[in-house]
Amino acid sequence: MRATLGIVIGTYNRLALLHKCLDALVNGVHVDHEIIVADAGSTDGTLEYLEQFPRIRLVRYEGLMGQAKSLNRIFKSLESEFVCWLSDDNIIVDGALDMSLAVLKRNPGIGMIALKVKDVTGPHVDSPYLGSVWESGVLNCNQGMLPANILRSLEGFDEDFCDYGIDADLTTRV
């Protein structure tokens, strides 16, 4: 039986951050879901840590290929009705994925929901939650949720961006 929501997370040698991210998901998501972690060859104990979670699907890559390409490979294999992607250095608010999924189900005209997350590293660590509308009027959806059929029709992230800009580009295309 397929999950309603596929949650995809990319990581590479950031075990402490991934631990916080997964703790928030394991305790804060109640809808039917599948968690998929794409690992780019971590050597910091990430693989051993993930073995504790038999319900988390681990996709291992031999090295860095860029977020766009690695996540797109996973998106193609998902059977879920909805998809969200998260960064390993973000913490999702308890219940946020449940609420976002409910909004998308009630409103099929909405193409994507930007997820508010707490950044645990980087320049925005003191911000309460990330997410914004750029001066251009485009929603900067660093992490988002959308119907899988929309993601498939757009063929996922634009791999020319590799890592940075993939989210803003996808948001613009949605």
Short mmCIF file of C-alpha atoms in Angstrom, two decimals:
data_model
loop_
_atom_site.label_atom_id
_atom_site.label_comp_id
_atom_site.label_asym_id
_atom_site.label_seq_id
_atom_site.Cartn_x
_atom_site.Cartn_y
_atom_site.Cartn_z
CA MET A 1 0.00 0.00 0.00
CA ARG A 2 1.39 3.38 -0.95
CA ALA A 3 1.84 6.18 1.57
CA THR A 4 -0.17 9.37 1.23
CA LEU A 5 2.92 11.55 1.74
CA GLY A 6 6.50 10.92 0.67
CA ILE A 7 8.99 12.94 2.75
CA VAL A 8 12.40 13.21 1.05
CA ILE A 9 15.53 14.41 2.85
CA GLY A 10 19.04 14.72 1.43
CA THR A 11 22.10 14.45 3.67
CA TYR A 12 25.87 14.13 3.65
CA ASN A 13 28.00 13.87 6.80
CA ARG A 14 25.61 15.88 8.97
CA LEU A 15 24.50 13.26 11.47
CA ALA A 16 23.77 15.64 14.34
CA LEU A 17 21.56 17.80 12.12
CA LEU A 18 19.80 14.82 10.55
CA HIS A 19 19.10 13.47 14.03
CA LYS A 20 17.20 16.66 14.97
CA CYS A 21 15.35 16.70 11.66
CA LEU A 22 14.22 13.08 11.97
CA ASP A 23 13.26 13.46 15.64
CA ALA A 24 10.85 16.23 14.64
CA LEU A 25 9.38 14.09 11.86
CA VAL A 26 9.05 10.87 13.84
CA ASN A 27 7.26 12.68 16.66
CA GLY A 28 5.42 15.35 14.69
CA VAL A 29 3.89 13.74 11.59
CA HIS A 30 0.71 11.76 12.05
CA VAL A 31 -0.61 11.35 8.49
CA ASP A 32 0.24 8.21 6.55
CA HIS A 33 3.78 8.86 5.32
CA GLU A 34 7.05 7.41 4.14
CA ILE A 35 10.43 8.98 4.95
CA ILE A 36 13.21 8.60 2.40
CA VAL A 37 16.75 9.75 3.15
CA ALA A 38 19.16 10.26 0.26
CA ASP A 39 22.73 9.90 1.49
CA ALA A 40 25.69 10.97 -0.64
CA GLY A 41 28.24 8.64 0.99
CA SER A 42 28.34 9.80 4.61
CA THR A 43 31.19 8.50 6.79
CA ASP A 44 30.10 10.11 10.08
CA GLY A 45 27.82 7.36 11.43
CA THR A 46 24.73 8.43 9.47
CA LEU A 47 24.20 5.01 7.93
CA GLU A 48 24.52 3.23 11.26
CA TYR A 49 22.12 5.71 12.86
CA LEU A 50 19.52 5.17 10.14
CA GLU A 51 19.63 1.40 10.70
CA GLN A 52 17.64 2.08 13.92
CA PHE A 53 14.68 3.11 11.81
CA PRO A 54 13.48 0.20 9.68
CA ARG A 55 10.59 2.32 8.38
CA ILE A 56 12.94 4.96 6.92
CA ARG A 57 14.02 4.10 3.40
CA LEU A 58 17.69 4.85 2.80
CA VAL A 59 18.88 5.59 -0.72
CA ARG A 60 22.67 5.52 -0.87
CA TYR A 61 24.71 7.26 -3.51
CA GLU A 62 28.44 6.81 -4.07
CA GLY A 63 29.21 10.50 -3.79
CA LEU A 64 28.03 14.03 -4.30
CA MET A 65 25.95 14.53 -7.44
CA GLY A 66 23.92 17.57 -6.39
CA GLN A 67 20.60 17.80 -4.62
CA ALA A 68 18.56 18.24 -7.77
CA LYS A 69 19.76 15.03 -9.39
CA SER A 70 19.70 12.91 -6.24
CA LEU A 71 16.22 14.04 -5.17
CA ASN A 72 14.83 13.73 -8.71
CA ARG A 73 15.89 10.08 -8.78
CA ILE A 74 13.87 9.48 -5.63
CA PHE A 75 10.89 11.52 -6.84
CA LYS A 76 10.65 9.23 -9.88
CA SER A 77 10.35 6.17 -7.63
CA LEU A 78 7.72 7.57 -5.25
CA GLU A 79 4.19 6.26 -5.38
CA SER A 80 2.76 8.68 -2.83
CA GLU A 81 -0.03 11.09 -3.70
CA PHE A 82 1.87 14.06 -2.21
CA VAL A 83 5.58 14.83 -1.85
CA CYS A 84 7.61 17.13 0.33
CA TRP A 85 11.32 17.77 0.47
CA LEU A 86 13.23 18.91 3.52
CA SER A 87 16.80 19.88 4.26
CA ASP A 88 18.59 17.88 6.92
CA ASP A 89 19.38 21.08 8.82
CA ASN A 90 15.76 22.10 9.34
CA ILE A 91 13.21 21.16 11.97
CA ILE A 92 9.60 20.92 10.91
CA VAL A 93 6.99 22.34 13.27
CA ASP A 94 4.91 19.65 15.01
CA GLY A 95 1.79 19.02 12.94
CA ALA A 96 2.85 21.25 10.03
CA LEU A 97 2.97 18.43 7.49
CA ASP A 98 -0.43 17.14 8.62
CA MET A 99 -1.94 20.61 8.26
CA SER A 100 -0.27 21.24 4.89
CA LEU A 101 -1.53 17.94 3.52
CA ALA A 102 -5.07 18.73 4.70
CA VAL A 103 -4.94 22.13 2.95
CA LEU A 104 -3.75 20.59 -0.33
CA LYS A 105 -6.45 17.90 -0.19
CA ARG A 106 -9.22 20.45 0.46
CA ASN A 107 -7.96 22.87 -2.19
CA PRO A 108 -6.86 21.09 -5.37
CA GLY A 109 -6.22 24.47 -7.04
CA ILE A 110 -3.23 25.10 -4.77
CA GLY A 111 -0.06 23.96 -6.51
CA MET A 112 2.37 24.00 -3.60
CA ILE A 113 2.66 24.87 0.05
CA ALA A 114 5.82 26.44 1.44
CA LEU A 115 6.81 24.76 4.67
CA LYS A 116 7.88 26.89 7.59
CA VAL A 117 10.90 25.30 9.22
CA LYS A 118 13.36 26.20 11.97
CA ASP A 119 16.89 26.51 10.61
CA VAL A 120 19.42 24.98 13.02
CA THR A 121 22.54 26.16 11.15
CA GLY A 122 23.54 29.08 8.99
CA PRO A 123 22.72 32.76 8.90
CA HIS A 124 19.04 32.35 9.82
CA VAL A 125 19.48 30.28 12.97
CA ASP A 126 18.00 33.10 15.07
CA SER A 127 14.95 33.50 12.83
CA PRO A 128 11.80 31.91 14.24
CA TYR A 129 10.95 30.15 10.97
CA LEU A 130 12.17 30.40 7.37
CA GLY A 131 10.10 31.22 4.30
CA SER A 132 9.45 34.41 2.39
CA VAL A 133 8.22 36.14 -0.72
CA TRP A 134 11.08 37.67 -2.69
CA GLU A 135 11.00 41.29 -3.84
CA SER A 136 10.17 39.92 -7.31
CA GLY A 137 6.93 38.52 -5.88
CA VAL A 138 8.06 34.90 -6.19
CA LEU A 139 7.55 32.65 -3.19
CA ASN A 140 10.90 31.33 -2.01
CA CYS A 141 9.90 27.84 -0.99
CA ASN A 142 13.06 26.39 0.54
CA GLN A 143 11.12 23.32 1.63
CA GLY A 144 7.73 22.53 0.20
CA MET A 145 4.88 20.11 -0.29
CA LEU A 146 2.95 19.53 -3.49
CA PRO A 147 0.87 16.92 -5.27
CA ALA A 148 3.15 14.28 -6.79
CA ASN A 149 1.42 14.56 -10.17
CA ILE A 150 2.46 18.24 -10.42
CA LEU A 151 6.04 17.38 -9.48
CA ARG A 152 6.11 14.62 -12.11
CA SER A 153 4.62 16.88 -14.79
CA LEU A 154 7.40 19.42 -14.14
CA GLU A 155 10.02 16.66 -14.07
CA GLY A 156 11.18 17.65 -10.58
CA PHE A 157 14.02 20.03 -9.90
CA ASP A 158 16.00 21.58 -12.76
CA GLU A 159 19.31 19.72 -12.59
CA ASP A 160 21.19 22.62 -14.18
CA PHE A 161 20.95 24.31 -10.76
CA CYS A 162 22.60 21.31 -9.03
CA ASP A 163 22.14 22.54 -5.43
CA TYR A 164 21.33 26.22 -5.00
CA GLY A 165 18.30 27.75 -6.66
CA ILE A 166 16.48 24.45 -7.19
CA ASP A 167 13.70 25.38 -4.80
CA ALA A 168 13.04 28.88 -6.13
CA ASP A 169 13.04 27.55 -9.69
CA LEU A 170 10.56 24.78 -8.89
CA THR A 171 8.35 27.22 -6.99
CA THR A 172 8.31 29.57 -9.98
CA ARG A 173 7.40 26.75 -12.37
CA VAL A 174 4.59 25.50 -10.11
#
